[in-house]
Amino acid sequence: MRALKRFGAEGIALLGAAVVFLVPFSFMLLTAVKDPLQSADLDFSWPNEWRAVQNLLEVIEARDYVLLRAYLNSTILTVVSVTLIVLFAAMAAFVLQRRAGRIGSLANFLVLAGLIIPPAIVPTIWLLQAIGLFKTLPGLILIEVAFHLSFAVLLFRAFVAAIPRELDEAAQIDGCTGLALFFRVIFPLLRPVTVTVIVTSSVAVFNDFVNPLYFLPGDDNATVQVTLYNFQSQYSTQWNLLFMDIVLITIPPLLLFIFFNRKIVAGMTAGAIKG
Amino acid sequence: MVTQQEAGPRTVPGPALPRPHARRNAAYPYGLYLPAAVVYLVIFLVPTAMAFYFALTRWTLFDSTFVGLDNFRDFFAEQNLRAGFANTLVYAVLTSGLKVVFGLLLGVLLTSRLRLRGFLRSVVFFPVLVSTVAVGITFSALLRPDTGLVDKTLAVVGIDGPDWLGDAGTALLSVALVDVWKGVGLATVIYIAGIMSIPRDYYQAVAVDGGGAWHRFRHVTLPLSWPATYSVIILSLIGGLRSFDLIWTMTRGGPGFTSDTIASIIYKQYQAGFFGLSTAGNVILFVVVTAVVVPLNRFLAKRQVTS
């Protein structure tokens, strides 16, 4: 009887989660393979005609292969930004955790400020224009690095706290200080949290829509998120192509999720609670 | 080991060694801050500081004329803009409240002895990783009147569903619910960690005293997952106050201006070329976020210590 009751509860929980979380994703997939006419109904129905390959090709060819360029741009943006975020944040977090003092508390304050303060957008555009980086990929990379540093520093700092200082002392005796101490001893030990930072910040940068919208407008520089607007217009929207595009840009986060699911959750929780 | 080796050179006459304190710090040079500091200073702090000046000007990006507080006066004099101010607060409070409630419930459910626990955890967390714009477009379709899945389902049980995004009364609420759908996975993960760090002994104590599931929740899980609640509230309030992409994708601030928030107004004014006004919006957003988050953070942190 009890077993039966538990089985029932599990069934309900599973059903609830399936309806609430899986239905929207199946809707995306179904609409992505419909023909233009049926997809315009935007209902939850079985496709009359499966056009997966044709829709895929049309999305890729649209606007002179803008999606491929966007994929290239997004990949460069994500890889470079995340590399810099990891390096810069880990170094800063290391000193921040190990060394107290007035500069340390100022840095601490700035990290928190970076988490709370919304970026001032038009002045940032003005500044990028002044240094000649507005509407360029390097400009957007710097933006992503600056905006995501704080969170990464917090995650790293919580983790550095768990590395015993005796290790630093032992390394110092062997003549390692500063950069050498960091890169040879500390950074390799940070690997678990580094994975977390890589995953969370690459998802954030890859999925970012707001910053490319402001700081990197134009078809040549499109990132994948911005391509979603190609298939939408005020008068007619090609719904099947739009949803095929959605499916395509959801693939990279899906892959990350499949490979790192456990690690993301473990690392996030460590950072969120201890931090 | 350590002391022996350090004792070595001290017997040799020569220049005094630096104080141990100073030597310890030398291993952690401030230089390691440098790359982060430069990027952060130039790209983030300088524009933030300049915003306070440009908010007081009529500004074309090349020329600026000082106009004093005119932009702020315009901002609060125009009804649409004032509505955006109120919407921002409603949106943030609503989303973070719901994320606390659902995150806690899901957290309790997904730390219980459910056989499908692992699968459910993944299912709930996945939307966190999907792009907000994709989520917004998908739900705009699901929430359409008549043909959308939500209204069709409601029709089955005889309810005539509203035009979720097209009706001034429900637009902001609908977007907020989608925000909760997307973000509750993160809240759940934070709660799972919080609940799992509660020592088992407390639950055993409740069992010894003859308490049931409700007692376990009310007297152990709820108070002891406080640090998680604290993180969820702060994170989702900050996110909610700054939220832009979901609102922009789903309603463009409409119908009319009924779901505009400060962040969407900043974008609209920027698009229209009113750079000074847009920046004034930024300063207002800055003030609102600071005024809400900083005192709340202090208050919650204090409660955390005493509980």
XYZ file of C-alpha atoms in Angstrom:
582
model
C 0.000 0.000 0.000
C 2.728 2.436 0.987
C 4.775 1.454 -2.010
C 1.758 2.051 -4.190
C 1.213 5.473 -2.676
C 4.829 6.416 -3.293
C 4.559 5.209 -6.831
C 1.535 7.428 -7.324
C 3.319 10.486 -5.926
C 6.268 9.862 -8.209
C 3.955 9.509 -11.150
C 2.298 12.828 -10.428
C 5.617 14.616 -9.940
C 6.930 13.226 -13.195
C 3.782 14.118 -15.071
C 3.806 17.655 -13.666
C 7.436 18.210 -14.614
C 6.842 16.734 -18.053
C 3.900 18.998 -18.781
C 5.445 22.170 -17.428
C 9.006 21.749 -18.642
C 9.006 19.367 -21.590
C 5.953 20.568 -23.514
C 7.529 23.925 -24.494
C 10.596 22.113 -25.806
C 8.559 19.634 -27.825
C 6.594 22.569 -29.225
C 9.877 24.122 -30.421
C 10.908 20.889 -32.118
C 7.541 20.226 -33.748
C 7.177 23.737 -35.131
C 10.719 23.613 -36.483
C 9.904 20.728 -38.829
C 6.504 21.902 -40.102
C 5.761 23.493 -43.459
C 5.323 27.287 -43.524
C 1.538 27.151 -43.677
C 0.997 24.778 -40.793
C 3.641 26.391 -38.625
C 1.771 29.687 -38.856
C -1.053 28.174 -36.796
C 1.332 27.997 -33.841
C -0.617 25.184 -32.319
C 0.542 22.012 -30.663
C -0.171 19.505 -33.402
C 1.577 16.711 -35.213
C 3.309 17.935 -38.440
C 1.436 17.120 -41.650
C 4.687 17.057 -43.490
C 8.174 16.591 -42.060
C 10.474 19.193 -43.467
C 13.408 18.977 -41.084
C 16.140 18.935 -43.738
C 14.546 21.520 -45.992
C 13.908 23.946 -43.122
C 17.443 23.413 -41.871
C 18.919 24.266 -45.261
C 16.691 27.301 -45.650
C 17.706 28.654 -42.243
C 21.379 28.218 -43.053
C 21.089 29.834 -46.477
C 18.929 32.724 -45.307
C 20.352 36.206 -45.779
C 23.481 35.003 -47.460
C 24.501 32.471 -44.801
C 24.263 34.932 -41.940
C 23.713 32.072 -39.483
C 27.111 30.537 -40.255
C 28.824 33.890 -39.796
C 26.885 34.336 -36.583
C 28.006 30.939 -35.345
C 31.598 31.859 -36.086
C 31.222 35.223 -34.321
C 29.520 33.669 -31.307
C 32.185 30.987 -31.055
C 35.049 33.486 -31.150
C 33.231 35.749 -28.713
C 32.528 32.938 -26.271
C 35.939 31.252 -26.385
C 38.000 34.438 -26.034
C 35.760 36.058 -23.403
C 35.582 32.951 -21.264
C 39.345 32.400 -21.418
C 39.952 35.948 -20.244
C 37.245 35.766 -17.584
C 38.736 32.579 -16.129
C 42.324 33.890 -16.096
C 41.592 37.379 -14.798
C 39.051 36.293 -12.208
C 41.157 33.432 -10.852
C 44.227 35.642 -10.379
C 42.207 38.398 -8.727
C 40.306 35.964 -6.503
C 43.561 34.360 -5.357
C 45.078 37.617 -4.136
C 41.736 38.779 -2.796
C 41.322 35.699 -0.637
C 44.921 35.535 0.560
C 45.738 39.126 1.272
C 43.749 41.417 3.518
C 44.249 45.165 3.703
C 42.846 48.362 2.338
C 43.272 47.498 -1.344
C 41.713 44.140 -0.635
C 38.592 45.608 0.888
C 38.287 48.099 -1.957
C 38.526 45.223 -4.421
C 35.936 43.313 -2.431
C 33.588 46.253 -2.584
C 34.080 46.587 -6.330
C 33.318 42.912 -6.871
C 30.004 43.268 -5.061
C 29.273 46.518 -6.873
C 29.831 44.745 -10.188
C 27.252 42.177 -9.210
C 24.634 44.736 -8.247
C 25.094 47.798 -10.443
C 23.403 47.739 -13.835
C 25.872 48.766 -16.565
C 25.418 52.301 -17.914
C 24.760 51.544 -21.543
C 24.988 54.697 -23.598
C 28.081 55.959 -21.756
C 29.678 52.578 -22.481
C 28.921 53.030 -26.182
C 30.438 56.511 -25.973
C 33.557 55.093 -24.357
C 33.929 52.256 -26.858
C 33.575 54.763 -29.649
C 36.265 56.915 -28.088
C 38.740 54.017 -28.018
C 37.640 52.840 -31.462
C 36.108 49.541 -30.388
C 32.397 50.230 -30.882
C 30.761 47.732 -33.265
C 33.794 45.470 -33.159
C 34.155 41.966 -31.816
C 37.091 42.890 -29.530
C 34.908 45.633 -28.042
C 32.129 43.182 -27.274
C 34.644 40.727 -25.826
C 35.884 43.373 -23.388
C 32.270 44.134 -22.444
C 31.505 40.507 -21.703
C 34.686 40.154 -19.654
C 33.993 43.273 -17.607
C 30.359 42.350 -16.949
C 30.988 38.737 -15.974
C 34.147 39.164 -13.876
C 32.384 39.725 -10.567
C 30.445 36.495 -10.492
C 33.502 34.496 -11.523
C 35.634 36.141 -8.828
C 33.079 35.192 -6.185
C 33.045 31.555 -7.271
C 36.842 31.366 -7.396
C 37.305 33.081 -4.062
C 35.065 30.615 -2.239
C 37.155 27.837 -3.692
C 40.575 29.387 -2.991
C 39.555 29.600 0.670
C 39.530 25.798 0.757
C 43.166 25.514 -0.396
C 45.460 25.383 2.665
C 48.000 28.183 3.045
C 50.665 25.651 3.988
C 50.766 24.776 0.323
C 51.680 28.369 -0.572
C 54.371 28.358 2.097
C 55.850 25.119 0.850
C 55.936 26.507 -2.674
C 57.553 29.716 -1.453
C 60.339 27.765 0.134
C 60.940 26.181 -3.229
C 61.268 29.689 -4.591
C 57.806 30.125 -6.097
C 56.158 33.456 -5.572
C 53.648 35.599 -7.398
C 52.906 34.467 -10.919
C 54.813 31.203 -10.576
C 53.026 30.303 -7.345
C 49.706 31.025 -8.960
C 50.200 29.244 -12.259
C 52.186 26.259 -11.037
C 50.488 25.532 -7.739
C 47.164 27.257 -7.294
C 45.592 27.386 -10.739
C 45.822 23.621 -11.364
C 44.114 23.034 -8.018
C 41.230 25.268 -9.032
C 40.162 22.918 -11.789
C 36.741 21.909 -10.424
C 35.604 25.497 -9.994
C 37.268 26.489 -13.264
C 34.983 24.016 -15.020
C 31.983 25.626 -13.331
C 33.074 29.115 -14.317
C 33.729 28.003 -17.897
C 30.302 26.430 -18.190
C 28.299 29.201 -16.527
C 30.050 32.047 -18.270
C 30.063 30.424 -21.684
C 26.324 29.864 -21.405
C 25.861 33.466 -20.311
C 28.024 34.886 -23.114
C 26.691 32.591 -25.826
C 23.088 33.305 -24.852
C 23.639 37.017 -24.370
C 21.215 39.037 -26.397
C 21.282 42.474 -24.799
C 24.966 43.332 -25.204
C 25.280 42.320 -28.879
C 22.078 44.267 -29.503
C 23.617 47.426 -28.077
C 27.313 47.057 -28.769
C 27.570 45.008 -31.954
C 24.691 45.895 -34.249
C 24.663 44.937 -37.939
C 24.372 41.794 -40.037
C 28.104 41.290 -40.575
C 28.718 41.056 -36.868
C 25.567 39.180 -35.910
C 25.775 36.743 -33.039
C 23.495 33.729 -33.006
C 20.968 35.246 -30.601
C 20.448 38.249 -32.825
C 19.755 36.047 -35.881
C 16.422 35.169 -34.286
C 15.209 38.541 -35.489
C 15.907 37.651 -39.120
C 12.813 35.525 -39.371
C 10.496 37.891 -37.573
C 9.036 40.988 -39.065
C 6.084 43.129 -38.309
C 3.938 41.717 -41.113
C 4.997 38.148 -41.678
C 7.022 35.756 -39.658
C 8.431 32.514 -41.044
C 7.597 30.525 -37.975
C 9.042 27.201 -39.110
C 12.393 28.817 -39.896
C 12.351 30.865 -36.707
C 11.873 27.761 -34.604
C 14.479 25.821 -36.586
C 16.872 28.650 -35.740
C 15.867 28.388 -32.078
C 16.563 24.658 -32.129
C 19.968 25.225 -33.753
C 21.103 27.813 -31.216
C 19.891 25.646 -28.343
C 22.234 22.822 -29.368
C 25.480 24.212 -27.835
C 23.952 24.757 -24.368
C 22.341 21.333 -24.656
C 25.728 19.727 -25.338
C 27.316 21.538 -22.394
C 24.438 20.417 -20.252
C 24.804 16.782 -21.280
C 28.540 16.731 -20.599
C 28.724 18.838 -17.470
C 25.314 18.526 -15.827
C 26.612 17.151 -12.544
C 29.602 19.461 -12.338
C 27.604 22.603 -13.045
C 25.182 21.889 -10.268
C 27.866 20.875 -7.772
C 30.059 23.902 -8.486
C 27.195 26.374 -8.494
C 25.920 25.193 -5.171
C 29.369 25.380 -3.610
C 29.743 28.957 -4.794
C 26.203 30.111 -4.106
C 26.071 28.961 -0.532
C 29.588 29.556 0.718
C 30.096 32.773 -1.206
C 60.065 20.824 7.973
C 59.101 24.360 7.311
C 60.687 25.828 10.421
C 63.920 23.919 9.944
C 64.450 25.243 6.485
C 63.540 28.755 7.445
C 65.929 28.618 10.402
C 68.845 27.995 8.074
C 69.721 31.375 6.641
C 69.096 33.239 9.900
C 72.397 32.106 11.352
C 74.278 33.639 8.471
C 75.187 37.295 8.971
C 73.918 39.561 6.236
C 71.121 41.942 5.409
C 68.087 41.534 7.654
C 65.387 39.390 6.153
C 62.120 41.118 5.443
C 59.561 40.694 8.191
C 57.679 37.414 7.811
C 54.484 39.371 7.333
C 55.874 41.316 4.414
C 57.402 38.231 2.900
C 54.104 36.435 3.120
C 52.372 39.233 1.253
C 55.064 39.305 -1.403
C 53.791 35.920 -2.558
C 50.486 37.542 -3.420
C 51.389 40.594 -5.488
C 48.676 43.097 -6.225
C 49.870 42.831 -9.805
C 47.639 39.804 -10.194
C 44.701 42.179 -9.876
C 45.964 44.197 -12.795
C 44.268 42.622 -15.852
C 40.913 42.356 -14.109
C 41.253 45.841 -12.679
C 42.090 47.491 -15.999
C 39.185 45.920 -17.897
C 36.770 46.546 -15.052
C 37.889 50.118 -14.539
C 37.845 51.149 -18.195
C 34.800 49.256 -19.439
C 32.620 49.320 -16.355
C 33.541 51.956 -13.799
C 34.351 54.843 -16.122
C 31.023 54.639 -18.003
C 29.170 54.241 -14.706
C 30.758 57.387 -13.339
C 30.196 59.281 -16.590
C 26.532 58.277 -16.551
C 25.979 60.614 -13.621
C 27.184 63.505 -15.720
C 25.589 62.609 -19.067
C 22.240 62.029 -17.375
C 22.203 65.776 -16.787
C 22.757 66.687 -20.428
C 21.085 66.724 -23.787
C 23.481 64.468 -25.585
C 24.212 63.269 -29.130
C 27.221 61.092 -28.237
C 29.436 63.839 -29.707
C 28.010 66.968 -28.145
C 26.430 67.434 -24.819
C 24.666 70.455 -23.400
C 24.105 70.642 -19.701
C 20.397 70.766 -18.895
C 20.397 70.028 -15.192
C 17.689 67.765 -13.899
C 15.452 68.130 -16.982
C 15.836 64.499 -18.005
C 14.738 63.300 -14.601
C 11.818 65.709 -14.642
C 10.778 64.375 -18.058
C 11.163 60.854 -16.830
C 8.796 61.287 -13.937
C 6.439 63.720 -15.661
C 5.620 61.334 -18.468
C 3.123 58.776 -17.388
C 4.522 55.909 -19.473
C 7.881 56.330 -17.895
C 6.470 56.465 -14.400
C 4.506 53.301 -15.091
C 7.745 51.620 -16.099
C 9.179 52.489 -12.719
C 6.273 50.822 -10.902
C 6.300 47.834 -13.275
C 9.961 47.208 -12.548
C 9.307 46.904 -8.832
C 6.214 44.716 -9.288
C 8.047 42.465 -11.718
C 11.089 42.035 -9.465
C 9.097 41.341 -6.303
C 6.742 38.957 -8.076
C 9.445 36.926 -9.790
C 11.679 36.635 -6.757
C 8.765 35.745 -4.470
C 7.580 32.993 -6.788
C 11.105 31.699 -7.280
C 11.482 31.359 -3.503
C 8.182 29.477 -3.164
C 8.584 27.146 -6.147
C 12.331 26.753 -5.653
C 11.789 25.651 -2.060
C 8.975 23.248 -2.993
C 10.960 21.717 -5.843
C 14.061 21.638 -3.637
C 12.215 19.641 -0.968
C 10.681 17.369 -3.598
C 13.994 16.737 -5.339
C 15.904 15.933 -2.156
C 13.264 13.419 -1.051
C 13.636 9.750 -1.879
C 12.154 10.030 -5.333
C 13.329 7.423 -7.779
C 13.278 9.823 -10.706
C 15.082 12.506 -8.756
C 18.079 12.785 -11.068
C 15.949 13.045 -14.165
C 13.647 15.639 -12.639
C 16.581 17.736 -11.448
C 17.910 17.866 -15.004
C 14.514 18.677 -16.477
C 13.964 21.570 -14.080
C 17.467 22.950 -14.533
C 17.718 22.842 -18.320
C 15.682 26.026 -19.061
C 18.308 27.986 -17.107
C 20.770 27.215 -19.894
C 18.499 28.043 -22.826
C 18.647 31.509 -24.313
C 16.102 33.931 -22.907
C 15.109 35.138 -26.346
C 14.332 31.580 -27.487
C 12.247 31.021 -24.360
C 10.429 34.308 -24.923
C 9.540 33.509 -28.530
C 8.362 30.008 -27.637
C 6.105 31.205 -24.855
C 4.731 34.041 -26.959
C 3.467 31.316 -29.277
C 2.139 29.125 -26.464
C 0.312 32.056 -24.885
C -1.485 33.244 -28.011
C -5.220 33.639 -27.650
C -7.335 30.832 -29.163
C -4.635 28.859 -30.998
C -1.990 28.845 -28.251
C -1.589 25.691 -26.216
C -2.357 27.368 -22.885
C -5.723 28.765 -23.937
C -6.600 25.560 -25.791
C -5.952 23.551 -22.660
C -8.029 25.954 -20.602
C -10.840 25.657 -23.150
C -10.940 21.904 -22.561
C -11.958 22.503 -18.953
C -14.332 25.235 -20.030
C -12.308 28.334 -19.181
C -12.154 31.118 -21.711
C -8.491 32.075 -21.398
C -7.421 35.711 -21.675
C -5.157 37.166 -24.331
C -2.166 36.753 -22.022
C 0.264 39.106 -23.733
C -2.185 41.348 -25.544
C -4.230 42.354 -22.536
C -2.949 45.303 -20.546
C -3.975 43.659 -17.281
C -2.131 40.374 -17.766
C 0.877 41.183 -19.966
C 3.360 41.951 -17.202
C 2.122 39.030 -15.115
C 2.488 36.612 -18.034
C 6.059 37.669 -18.695
C 6.846 37.339 -14.985
C 5.492 33.780 -14.957
C 7.677 32.846 -17.914
C 10.643 34.384 -16.103
C 9.874 32.132 -13.144
C 9.584 29.106 -15.445
C 13.017 29.831 -16.884
C 14.768 30.737 -13.636
C 13.264 28.425 -11.056
C 15.858 25.748 -11.877
C 18.618 27.908 -10.468
C 16.625 28.594 -7.294
C 15.951 24.872 -6.988
C 19.626 23.995 -7.277
C 20.491 26.527 -4.577
C 17.794 25.073 -2.322
C 18.938 21.512 -3.009
C 22.422 22.459 -1.825
C 21.019 24.247 1.208
C 18.759 21.393 2.206
C 21.455 18.760 1.702
C 23.798 20.625 4.032
C 21.320 20.357 6.929
C 22.646 17.728 9.373
C 20.528 14.550 9.481
C 20.455 14.687 13.317
C 17.802 17.389 13.328
C 15.432 15.230 11.334
C 16.083 12.338 13.679
C 15.310 14.587 16.635
C 11.957 15.490 15.088
C 11.262 11.808 14.497
C 12.080 11.002 18.141
C 9.652 13.710 19.231
C 7.023 12.095 17.055
C 6.832 14.829 14.409
C 5.654 14.113 10.895
C 6.569 15.406 7.487
C 5.028 18.814 8.119
C 7.013 19.251 11.346
C 10.195 18.277 9.564
C 9.535 20.930 6.968
C 8.268 23.645 9.303
C 10.814 23.324 12.087
C 13.936 22.043 10.352
C 13.996 22.487 6.584
C 12.419 25.926 6.423
C 14.532 27.712 9.069
C 17.780 25.929 8.237
C 17.585 26.584 4.512
C 17.644 30.303 5.280
C 21.050 30.913 3.625
C 19.598 29.462 0.417
C 16.511 31.688 0.651
C 18.793 34.651 1.150
C 20.796 33.832 -2.001
C 17.668 33.214 -4.060
C 15.994 36.464 -2.999
C 19.048 38.617 -3.655
C 19.932 36.971 -6.979
C 16.409 37.081 -8.370
C 15.706 40.610 -7.172
C 18.824 41.896 -8.917
C 17.887 39.926 -12.027
C 14.278 41.053 -11.899
C 15.041 44.741 -11.485
C 17.416 44.660 -14.462
C 15.318 42.350 -16.614
C 15.100 43.366 -20.237
C 15.454 40.608 -22.825
C 12.401 38.565 -21.857
C 10.116 41.583 -21.705
C 11.496 42.897 -24.959
C 11.019 39.592 -26.776
C 7.542 38.891 -25.472
C 5.771 42.250 -25.418
C 8.154 45.064 -26.436
C 6.808 46.806 -23.362
C 3.271 46.635 -24.724
C 0.384 46.635 -25.141
C 0.792 50.378 -25.101
C 3.355 50.894 -22.381
C 1.767 48.618 -19.828
C 4.627 46.170 -19.472
C 7.489 48.606 -19.902
C 10.185 48.416 -17.270
C 13.055 50.799 -16.648
C 15.377 48.615 -18.702
C 13.055 48.541 -21.729
C 12.558 52.312 -21.487
C 16.329 52.772 -21.499
C 16.451 50.827 -24.753
C 13.520 52.671 -26.339
C 14.970 56.084 -25.510
C 18.346 54.964 -26.822
C 16.770 53.789 -30.086
C 14.912 57.066 -30.421
C 18.207 58.922 -30.045
C 17.458 60.456 -26.645
C 20.808 59.498 -25.185
C 20.611 61.836 -22.198
C 17.159 60.596 -21.246
C 18.246 56.991 -21.728
C 21.200 57.559 -19.439
C 18.938 59.218 -16.870
C 16.924 55.990 -16.946
C 20.158 54.141 -16.275
C 20.916 56.319 -13.271
C 17.377 55.759 -11.956
C 17.783 52.001 -12.408
C 21.097 52.216 -10.585
C 19.486 54.065 -7.692
C 16.512 51.692 -7.532
C 18.689 48.574 -7.514
C 20.998 49.993 -4.859
C 18.118 51.277 -2.725
C 16.386 47.892 -2.801
C 19.269 45.450 -2.702
C 21.748 47.022 -0.296
C 19.410 47.504 2.709
C 17.717 44.180 2.047
C 21.076 42.476 1.880
C 22.032 43.975 5.226
C 18.699 43.034 6.783
C 18.812 39.460 5.511
C 22.430 39.012 6.524
C 21.569 40.098 10.049
C 18.718 37.609 10.256
C 21.014 34.930 8.985
C 23.390 35.382 11.900
C 20.693 35.276 14.555
C 18.679 32.380 13.162
